Coordinates of N, CA and C in Angstrom, one line a residue:
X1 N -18.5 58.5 117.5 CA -19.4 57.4 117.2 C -20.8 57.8 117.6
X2 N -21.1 58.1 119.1 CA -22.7 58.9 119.1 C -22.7 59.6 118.5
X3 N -21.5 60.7 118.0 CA -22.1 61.5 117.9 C -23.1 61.4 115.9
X4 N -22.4 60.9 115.5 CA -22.9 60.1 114.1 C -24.3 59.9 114.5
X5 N -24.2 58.6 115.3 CA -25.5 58.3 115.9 C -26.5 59.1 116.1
X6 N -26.5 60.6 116.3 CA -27.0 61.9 117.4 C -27.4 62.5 115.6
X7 N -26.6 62.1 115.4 CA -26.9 63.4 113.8 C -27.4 63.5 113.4
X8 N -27.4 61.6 112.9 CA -28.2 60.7 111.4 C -29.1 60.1 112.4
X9 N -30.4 60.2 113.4 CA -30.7 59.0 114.0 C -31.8 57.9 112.9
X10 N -32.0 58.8 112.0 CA -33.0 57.7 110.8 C -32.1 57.0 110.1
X11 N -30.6 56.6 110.5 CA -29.9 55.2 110.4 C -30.2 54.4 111.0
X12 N -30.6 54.7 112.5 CA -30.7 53.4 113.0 C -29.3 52.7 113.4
X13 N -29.6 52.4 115.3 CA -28.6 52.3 115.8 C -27.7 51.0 115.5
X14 N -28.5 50.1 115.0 CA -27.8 48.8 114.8 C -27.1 48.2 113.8
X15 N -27.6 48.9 112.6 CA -27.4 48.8 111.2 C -26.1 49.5 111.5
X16 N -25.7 50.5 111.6 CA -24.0 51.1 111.6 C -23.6 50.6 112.3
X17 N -24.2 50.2 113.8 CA -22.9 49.1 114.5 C -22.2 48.4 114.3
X18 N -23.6 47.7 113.0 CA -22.7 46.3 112.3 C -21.6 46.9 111.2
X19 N -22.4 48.0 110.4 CA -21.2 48.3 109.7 C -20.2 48.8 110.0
X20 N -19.7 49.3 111.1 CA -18.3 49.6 111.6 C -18.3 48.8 112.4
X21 N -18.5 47.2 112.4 CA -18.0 46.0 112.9 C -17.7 46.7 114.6
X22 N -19.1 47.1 115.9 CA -18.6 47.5 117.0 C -19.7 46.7 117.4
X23 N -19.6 46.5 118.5 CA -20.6 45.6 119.3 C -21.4 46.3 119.8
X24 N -23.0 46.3 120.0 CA -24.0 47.0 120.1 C -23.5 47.5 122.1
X25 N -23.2 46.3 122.8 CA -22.9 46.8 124.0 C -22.1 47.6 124.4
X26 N -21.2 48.0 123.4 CA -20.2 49.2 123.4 C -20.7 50.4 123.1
X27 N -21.7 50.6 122.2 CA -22.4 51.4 122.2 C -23.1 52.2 122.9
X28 N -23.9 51.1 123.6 CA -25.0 51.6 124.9 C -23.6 52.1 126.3
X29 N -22.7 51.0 126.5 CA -21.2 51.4 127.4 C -21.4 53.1 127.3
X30 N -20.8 53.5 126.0 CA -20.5 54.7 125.8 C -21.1 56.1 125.7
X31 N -22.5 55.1 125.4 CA -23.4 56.7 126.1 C -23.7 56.8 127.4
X32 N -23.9 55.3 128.5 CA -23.7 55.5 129.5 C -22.9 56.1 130.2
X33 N -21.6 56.0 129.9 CA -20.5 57.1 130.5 C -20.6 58.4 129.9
X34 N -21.1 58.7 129.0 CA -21.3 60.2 128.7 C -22.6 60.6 129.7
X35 N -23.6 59.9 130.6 CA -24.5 60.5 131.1 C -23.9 60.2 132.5
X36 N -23.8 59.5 133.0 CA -23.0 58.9 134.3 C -21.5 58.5 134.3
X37 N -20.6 59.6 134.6 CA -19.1 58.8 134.0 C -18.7 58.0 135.3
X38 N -18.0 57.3 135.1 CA -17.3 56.4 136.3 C -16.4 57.7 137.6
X39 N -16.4 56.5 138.7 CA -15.9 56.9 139.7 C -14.8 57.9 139.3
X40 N -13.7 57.2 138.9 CA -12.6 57.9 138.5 C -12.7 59.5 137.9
X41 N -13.3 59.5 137.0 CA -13.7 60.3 136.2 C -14.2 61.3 137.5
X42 N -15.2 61.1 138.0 CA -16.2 62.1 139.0 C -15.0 62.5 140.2
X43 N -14.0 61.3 140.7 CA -12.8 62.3 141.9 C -11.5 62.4 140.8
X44 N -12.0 62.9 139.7 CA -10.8 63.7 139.2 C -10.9 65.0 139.2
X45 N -12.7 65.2 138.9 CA -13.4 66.7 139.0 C -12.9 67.6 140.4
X46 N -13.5 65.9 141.4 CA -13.2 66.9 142.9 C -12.0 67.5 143.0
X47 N -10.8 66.5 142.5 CA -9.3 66.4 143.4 C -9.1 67.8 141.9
X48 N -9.7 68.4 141.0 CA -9.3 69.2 140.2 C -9.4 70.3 141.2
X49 N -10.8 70.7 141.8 CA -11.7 71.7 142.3 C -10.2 71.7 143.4
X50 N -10.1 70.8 144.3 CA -9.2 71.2 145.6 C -7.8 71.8 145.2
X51 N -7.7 71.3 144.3 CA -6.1 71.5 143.8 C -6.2 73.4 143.6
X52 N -7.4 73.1 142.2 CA -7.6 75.1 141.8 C -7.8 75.8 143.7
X53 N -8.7 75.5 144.1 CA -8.5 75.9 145.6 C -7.2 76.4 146.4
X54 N -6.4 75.4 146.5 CA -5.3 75.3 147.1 C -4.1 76.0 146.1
X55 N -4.1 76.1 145.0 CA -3.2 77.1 144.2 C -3.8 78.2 144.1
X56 N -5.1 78.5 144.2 CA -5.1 80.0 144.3 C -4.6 80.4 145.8
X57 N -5.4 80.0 146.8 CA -4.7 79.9 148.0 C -3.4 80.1 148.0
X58 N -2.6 79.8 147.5 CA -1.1 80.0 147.7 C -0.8 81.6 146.9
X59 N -2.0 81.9 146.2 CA -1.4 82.9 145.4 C -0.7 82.9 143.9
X60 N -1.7 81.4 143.9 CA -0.8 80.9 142.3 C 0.4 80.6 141.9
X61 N 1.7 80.3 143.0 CA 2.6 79.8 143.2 C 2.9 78.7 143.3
X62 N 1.9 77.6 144.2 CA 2.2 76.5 144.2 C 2.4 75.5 143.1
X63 N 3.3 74.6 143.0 CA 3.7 73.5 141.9 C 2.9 72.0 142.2
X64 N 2.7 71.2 141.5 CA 2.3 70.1 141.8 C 3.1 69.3 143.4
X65 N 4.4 69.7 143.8 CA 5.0 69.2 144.9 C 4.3 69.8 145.9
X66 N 4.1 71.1 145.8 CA 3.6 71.8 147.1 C 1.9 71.2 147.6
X67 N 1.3 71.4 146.0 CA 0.1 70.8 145.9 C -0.2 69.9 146.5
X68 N 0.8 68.7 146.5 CA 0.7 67.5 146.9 C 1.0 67.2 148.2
X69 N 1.7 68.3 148.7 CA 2.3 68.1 150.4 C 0.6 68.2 151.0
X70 N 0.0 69.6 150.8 CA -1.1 70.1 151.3 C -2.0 69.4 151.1
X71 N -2.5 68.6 150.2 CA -3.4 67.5 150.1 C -3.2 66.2 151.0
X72 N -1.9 65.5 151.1 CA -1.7 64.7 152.0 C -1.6 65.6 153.3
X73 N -1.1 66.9 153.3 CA -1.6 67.0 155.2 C -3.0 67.4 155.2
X74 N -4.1 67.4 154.3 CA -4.7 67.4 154.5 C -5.9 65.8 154.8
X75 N -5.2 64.9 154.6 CA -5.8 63.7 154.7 C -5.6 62.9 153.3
X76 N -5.9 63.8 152.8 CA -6.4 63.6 150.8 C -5.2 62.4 150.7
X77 N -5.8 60.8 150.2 CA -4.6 60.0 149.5 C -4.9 60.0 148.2
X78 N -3.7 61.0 147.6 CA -4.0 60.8 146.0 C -2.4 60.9 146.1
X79 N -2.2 60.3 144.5 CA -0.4 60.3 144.3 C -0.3 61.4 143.5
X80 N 1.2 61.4 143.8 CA 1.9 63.0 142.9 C 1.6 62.8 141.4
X81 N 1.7 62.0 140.7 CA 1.5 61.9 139.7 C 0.0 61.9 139.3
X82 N -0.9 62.2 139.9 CA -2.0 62.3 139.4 C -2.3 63.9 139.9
X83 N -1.9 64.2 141.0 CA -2.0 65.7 140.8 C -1.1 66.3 139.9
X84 N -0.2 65.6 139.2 CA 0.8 66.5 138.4 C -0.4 66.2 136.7
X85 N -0.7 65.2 136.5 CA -1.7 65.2 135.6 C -3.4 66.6 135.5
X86 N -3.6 66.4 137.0 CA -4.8 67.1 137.0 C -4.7 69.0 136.8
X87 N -3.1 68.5 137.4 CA -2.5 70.4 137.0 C -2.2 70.9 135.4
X88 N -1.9 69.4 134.4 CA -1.2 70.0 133.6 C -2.9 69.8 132.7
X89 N -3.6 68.9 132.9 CA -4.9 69.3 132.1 C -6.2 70.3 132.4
X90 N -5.5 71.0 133.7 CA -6.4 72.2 134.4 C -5.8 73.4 133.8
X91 N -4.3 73.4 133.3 CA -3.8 74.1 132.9 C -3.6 74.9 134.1
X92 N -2.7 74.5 135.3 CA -2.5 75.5 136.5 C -0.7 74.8 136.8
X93 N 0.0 76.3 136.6 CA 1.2 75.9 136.9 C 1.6 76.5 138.0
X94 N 2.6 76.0 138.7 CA 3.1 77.1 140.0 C 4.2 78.1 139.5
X95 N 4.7 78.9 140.0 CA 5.7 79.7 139.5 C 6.9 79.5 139.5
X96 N 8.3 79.6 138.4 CA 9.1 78.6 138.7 C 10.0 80.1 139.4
X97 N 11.3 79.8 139.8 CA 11.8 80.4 140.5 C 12.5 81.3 139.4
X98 N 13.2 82.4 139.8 CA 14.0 83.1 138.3 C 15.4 83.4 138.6
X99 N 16.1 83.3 138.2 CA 17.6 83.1 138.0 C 18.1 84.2 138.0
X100 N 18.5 85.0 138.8 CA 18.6 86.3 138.8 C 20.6 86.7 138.6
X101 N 21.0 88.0 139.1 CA 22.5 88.3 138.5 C 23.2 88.4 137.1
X102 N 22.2 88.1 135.9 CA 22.6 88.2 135.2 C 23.4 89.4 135.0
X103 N 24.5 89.6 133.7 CA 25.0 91.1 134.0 C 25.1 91.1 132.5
X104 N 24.3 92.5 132.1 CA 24.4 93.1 131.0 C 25.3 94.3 131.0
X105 N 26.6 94.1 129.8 CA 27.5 94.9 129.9 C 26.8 96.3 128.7
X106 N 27.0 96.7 129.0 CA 26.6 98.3 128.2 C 27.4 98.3 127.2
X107 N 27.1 98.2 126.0 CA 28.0 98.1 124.5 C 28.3 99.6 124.4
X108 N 28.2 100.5 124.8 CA 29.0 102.4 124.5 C 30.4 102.2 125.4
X109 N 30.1 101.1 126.6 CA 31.2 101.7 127.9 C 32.1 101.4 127.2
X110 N 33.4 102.1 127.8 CA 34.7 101.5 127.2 C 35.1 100.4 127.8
X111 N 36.3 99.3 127.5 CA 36.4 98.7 128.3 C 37.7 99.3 129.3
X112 N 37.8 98.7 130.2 CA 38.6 98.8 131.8 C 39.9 98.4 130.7
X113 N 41.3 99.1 131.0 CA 42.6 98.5 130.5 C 42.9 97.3 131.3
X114 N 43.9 96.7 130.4 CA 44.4 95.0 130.9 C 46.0 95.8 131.9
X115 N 45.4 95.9 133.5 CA 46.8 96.4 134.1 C 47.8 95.8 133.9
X116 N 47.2 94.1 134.1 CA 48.4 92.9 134.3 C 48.9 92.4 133.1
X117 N 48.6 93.0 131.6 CA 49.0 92.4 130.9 C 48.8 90.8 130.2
X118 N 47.5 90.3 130.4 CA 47.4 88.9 130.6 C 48.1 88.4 129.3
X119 N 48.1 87.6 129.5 CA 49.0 86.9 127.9 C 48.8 85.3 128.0
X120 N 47.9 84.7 127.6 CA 47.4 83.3 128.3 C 48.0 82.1 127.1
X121 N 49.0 82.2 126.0 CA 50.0 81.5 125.8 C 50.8 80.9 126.1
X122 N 51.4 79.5 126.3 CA 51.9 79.1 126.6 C 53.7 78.6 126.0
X123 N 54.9 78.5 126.5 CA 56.0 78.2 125.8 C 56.0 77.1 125.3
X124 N 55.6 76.2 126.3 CA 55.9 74.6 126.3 C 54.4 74.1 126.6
X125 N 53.8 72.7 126.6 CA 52.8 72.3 127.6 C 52.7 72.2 129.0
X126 N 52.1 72.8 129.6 CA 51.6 72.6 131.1 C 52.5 73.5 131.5
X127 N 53.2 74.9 131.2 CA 54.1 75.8 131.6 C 53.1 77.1 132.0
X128 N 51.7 76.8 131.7 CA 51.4 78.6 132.2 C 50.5 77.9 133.3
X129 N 49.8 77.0 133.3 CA 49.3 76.3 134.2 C 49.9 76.2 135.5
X130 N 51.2 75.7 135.5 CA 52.1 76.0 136.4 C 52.5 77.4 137.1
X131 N 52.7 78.2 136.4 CA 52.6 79.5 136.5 C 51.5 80.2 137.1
X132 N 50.2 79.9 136.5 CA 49.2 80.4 137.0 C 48.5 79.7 138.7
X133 N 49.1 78.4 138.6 CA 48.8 78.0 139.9 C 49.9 78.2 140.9
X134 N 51.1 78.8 140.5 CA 52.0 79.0 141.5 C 51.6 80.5 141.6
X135 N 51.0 81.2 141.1 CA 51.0 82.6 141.6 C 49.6 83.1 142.4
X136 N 48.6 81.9 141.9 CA 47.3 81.4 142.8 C 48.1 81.4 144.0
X137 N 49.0 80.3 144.5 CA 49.4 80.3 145.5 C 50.4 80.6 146.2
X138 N 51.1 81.5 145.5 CA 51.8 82.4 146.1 C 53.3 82.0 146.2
X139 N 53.3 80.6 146.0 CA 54.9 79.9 146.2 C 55.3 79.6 144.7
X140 N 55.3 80.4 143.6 CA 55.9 79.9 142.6 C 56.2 81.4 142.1
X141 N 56.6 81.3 141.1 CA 57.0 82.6 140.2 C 56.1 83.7 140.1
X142 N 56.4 84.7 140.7 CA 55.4 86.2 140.2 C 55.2 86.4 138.7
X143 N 54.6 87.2 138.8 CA 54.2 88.0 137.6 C 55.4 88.5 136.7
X144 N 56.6 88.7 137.4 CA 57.6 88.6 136.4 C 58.4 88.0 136.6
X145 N 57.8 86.9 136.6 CA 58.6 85.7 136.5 C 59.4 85.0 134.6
X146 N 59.7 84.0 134.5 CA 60.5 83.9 133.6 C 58.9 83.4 132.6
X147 N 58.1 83.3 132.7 CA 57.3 82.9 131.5 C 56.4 84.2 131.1
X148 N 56.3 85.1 131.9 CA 55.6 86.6 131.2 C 57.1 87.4 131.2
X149 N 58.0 87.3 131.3 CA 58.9 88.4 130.9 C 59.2 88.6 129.7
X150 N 59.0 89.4 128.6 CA 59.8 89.0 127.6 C 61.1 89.8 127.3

């Protein structure tokens, strides 16, 4: 809307106000906040500046939780949700943690032979289940027992 305004100014500010039906004091509102913005606006700057501070400080690790511990022990009352906002429009994330153990098997190796024979078939229902928890625990049928014998 200013910026129209800024472009064309030999329209004339009043004649387009009326024609896109806006109220002339919305107008003046709006460039005022583009030269002076509101409070809010000005400690979002600061609480941005402390935050980039305090994640570099950490070494670029910290997440909006950590962020937020360190600002409240630092005095600072601002809520999590507004430093979680001021991080994701600063574009500053903390590092997430990485999941490590994965196991990549080498597609050349051979595979290891099956010593025990597994055979995970069943005769009946609930017959290897039985079997495999009685040999879990030691009080039921071995390995050659009557349901792997053949």
């Amino acid at each position: 809307m200013t910026a129209l305004l800024d472009e064309h100014p030999h329209l004339g500010v009043e004649p387009v106000l009326r024609e896109l039906s806006v109220p002339s004091s919305t107008c003046y509102r709006w460039r005022r906040a583009e030269r002076e913005p509101c409070e809010r606006v000005r400690r979002d700057a600061e609480l941005t500046e402390q935050i980039r501070e305090i994640h570099a400080d950490s070494g670029g690790i910290y997440g909006s939780p950590r962020v937020h511990a360190v600002l409240k022990r630092e005095g600072v009352h601002v809520g999590r949700k507004r430093v979680e906002r001021l991080m994701r429009e600063a574009d500053i994330a903390g590092v997430s943690p990485r999941r490590k153990g994965f196991t990549c098997r080498d597609p050349k190796a051979t595979l290891a032979p099956d010593l025990v024979q597994r055979d995970f078939t069943a005769s009946a229902p609930n017959r290897l289940w039985d079997l495999i928890d009685g040999c879990l625990a030691g009080t039921g049928p071995t390995m050659a027992g009557p349901e792997l014998s053949s």
